[in-house]
Coordinates of C-alpha atoms in Angstrom, one line a residue:
M92 CA 33.3 66.6 96.6
N93 CA 35.6 64.6 99.0
I94 CA 37.0 62.6 96.0
L95 CA 37.8 65.9 94.2
A96 CA 39.6 67.3 97.2
G97 CA 41.5 64.0 97.6
V98 CA 42.5 64.1 93.9
I99 CA 43.6 67.7 94.1
G100 CA 45.6 67.0 97.3
A101 CA 47.3 64.0 95.6
V102 CA 48.1 66.0 92.5
L103 CA 49.6 68.8 94.6
S104 CA 51.6 66.3 96.6
L105 CA 52.9 64.7 93.4
I106 CA 53.9 68.1 92.0
G107 CA 55.7 68.9 95.3
V108 CA 57.6 65.6 95.2
L109 CA 58.6 66.1 91.6
L110 CA 59.7 69.6 92.2
G111 CA 61.7 68.5 95.2
V112 CA 63.4 65.7 93.2
W113 CA 64.2 68.2 90.4
L114 CA 65.6 70.8 92.7
N115 CA 67.7 68.2 94.5
G116 CA 69.0 66.9 91.2
R117 CA 70.0 70.4 90.2
R118 CA 71.8 70.9 93.5
E119 CA 73.7 67.6 93.1
E120 CA 74.6 68.5 89.6
R121 CA 76.0 71.9 90.7
R122 CA 77.9 70.2 93.5
W123 CA 79.4 67.6 91.2
L124 CA 80.4 70.3 88.7
R125 CA 82.0 72.4 91.5
D126 CA 83.8 69.4 93.0
N127 CA 85.2 68.4 89.6
K128 CA 86.3 71.9 88.7
L129 CA 88.1 72.2 92.0
A130 CA 89.8 68.8 91.7
S131 CA 90.9 69.5 88.1
A132 CA 92.2 72.9 89.0
T133 CA 94.2 71.8 92.0
D134 CA 95.6 68.8 90.2
Y135 CA 96.6 71.0 87.3
I136 CA 98.2 73.5 89.6
A137 CA 100.2 70.9 91.5
A138 CA 101.4 69.0 88.4
A139 CA 102.1 72.2 86.4
G140 CA 104.0 73.7 89.3
N141 CA 106.2 70.6 89.6
L142 CA 106.9 70.7 85.8
Y143 CA 107.6 74.5 85.9
N144 CA 110.0 74.1 88.7
F145 CA 111.8 71.2 87.1
R146 CA 112.1 73.0 83.7
R147 CA 113.5 76.1 85.4
K148 CA 116.1 74.1 87.4
Q149 CA 116.8 71.4 84.7
A150 CA 120.3 72.7 84.3
D151 CA 121.0 71.6 87.9
A152 CA 120.6 68.0 86.8
R153 CA 118.3 67.0 89.6
P154 CA 118.8 63.2 89.9
E155 CA 115.8 62.8 92.3
V156 CA 113.4 63.5 89.4
D157 CA 113.4 60.7 86.9
E158 CA 111.8 60.5 83.5
Q159 CA 108.8 58.5 84.8
T160 CA 108.1 61.2 87.4
R161 CA 108.2 63.9 84.7
A162 CA 105.9 61.9 82.5
E163 CA 103.4 61.5 85.4
W164 CA 103.4 65.2 86.0
T165 CA 102.9 65.9 82.3
D166 CA 100.1 63.3 82.1
R167 CA 98.3 64.8 85.2
M168 CA 98.7 68.3 83.9
Q169 CA 97.2 67.3 80.5
R170 CA 94.3 65.3 82.0
S171 CA 93.4 68.2 84.3
R172 CA 93.8 70.6 81.4
A173 CA 91.3 68.6 79.3
A174 CA 88.8 68.5 82.2
I175 CA 89.1 72.2 82.7
H176 CA 88.4 72.7 79.0
L177 CA 85.3 70.6 79.3
L178 CA 83.9 71.9 82.6
C179 CA 85.0 75.6 82.9
E180 CA 83.9 78.9 81.4
P181 CA 85.9 80.4 78.5
E182 CA 87.6 83.0 80.6
T183 CA 89.0 80.3 82.9
V184 CA 90.1 78.2 79.9
Q185 CA 91.9 81.3 78.5
R186 CA 93.8 81.9 81.8
L187 CA 94.7 78.2 81.8
E188 CA 96.1 78.4 78.3
E189 CA 98.1 81.5 79.1
L190 CA 99.7 79.7 82.1
S191 CA 100.3 76.5 80.1
A192 CA 102.1 78.5 77.4
I193 CA 104.4 80.0 80.0
I194 CA 105.2 76.6 81.5
W195 CA 106.0 75.0 78.1
R196 CA 108.2 77.9 77.1
T197 CA 110.2 77.8 80.4
K198 CA 113.9 77.0 80.0
P199 CA 116.5 76.3 82.6
A200 CA 117.5 79.4 84.7
D201 CA 114.5 81.3 83.2
D202 CA 114.1 84.6 85.0
R203 CA 110.5 85.3 84.0
F204 CA 109.2 84.2 87.4
E205 CA 106.9 87.2 87.7
D206 CA 105.1 86.3 84.4
S207 CA 104.4 82.8 85.6
T208 CA 103.3 84.0 89.1
A209 CA 100.9 86.6 87.5
A210 CA 99.5 83.9 85.1
L211 CA 99.0 81.5 88.0
S212 CA 97.3 84.2 90.0
E213 CA 94.9 85.1 87.1
F214 CA 94.0 81.4 86.6
T215 CA 93.4 81.0 90.3
K216 CA 91.1 84.0 90.4
A217 CA 89.1 82.7 87.4
V218 CA 88.7 79.3 89.0
R219 CA 87.7 80.9 92.3
A220 CA 85.1 83.1 90.6
E221 CA 83.6 80.0 89.0
L222 CA 83.5 78.0 92.2
T223 CA 82.0 80.8 94.3
G224 CA 79.8 82.4 91.7
R225 CA 81.3 85.8 92.5
P226 CA 83.1 87.8 89.8
S227 CA 86.9 87.8 90.0
R228 CA 88.6 90.9 91.3

C-alpha cells in the first residue's frame, strides 16, 4: 500500500511539474510575442514618421538628411512592416497598410496631414488592443 501511495504521489508531482513547465512556456511565448510586436510597431512608427516628414518637406531641400539616412529609414520601416505582417492580427496589418499607403503617396507640401494622423491613430489603437488584449475603442 505504501508503494502505491508513493507511486501516486510521484505521478502527481510529475504531472504538476510538467504542467508548470507548460504554463511557464506559454507565458514566455506570450511575453516574447508582445515584446516583438511592440518593438516592431515602435520601430515602424519612428522610421515611417521620419520618412513622412521628409517626403512632406522635401521641397525645402533639407541638406541634413542624406540619401543613406533615408535608405536606413526605409529599411527600418520595411523590416518592421514585415515583422508586423508575421506577428500581428489582420486588423492591425490592415491599419498598417493604410498608413503605409499614405506615407508612400505623400508629396512635398502635402496638405493631407489629417489623413496621416488619423491613419497613425488607428494603427496605434490596433497595436495597443493586441498588446493589452482589450478591444480598440
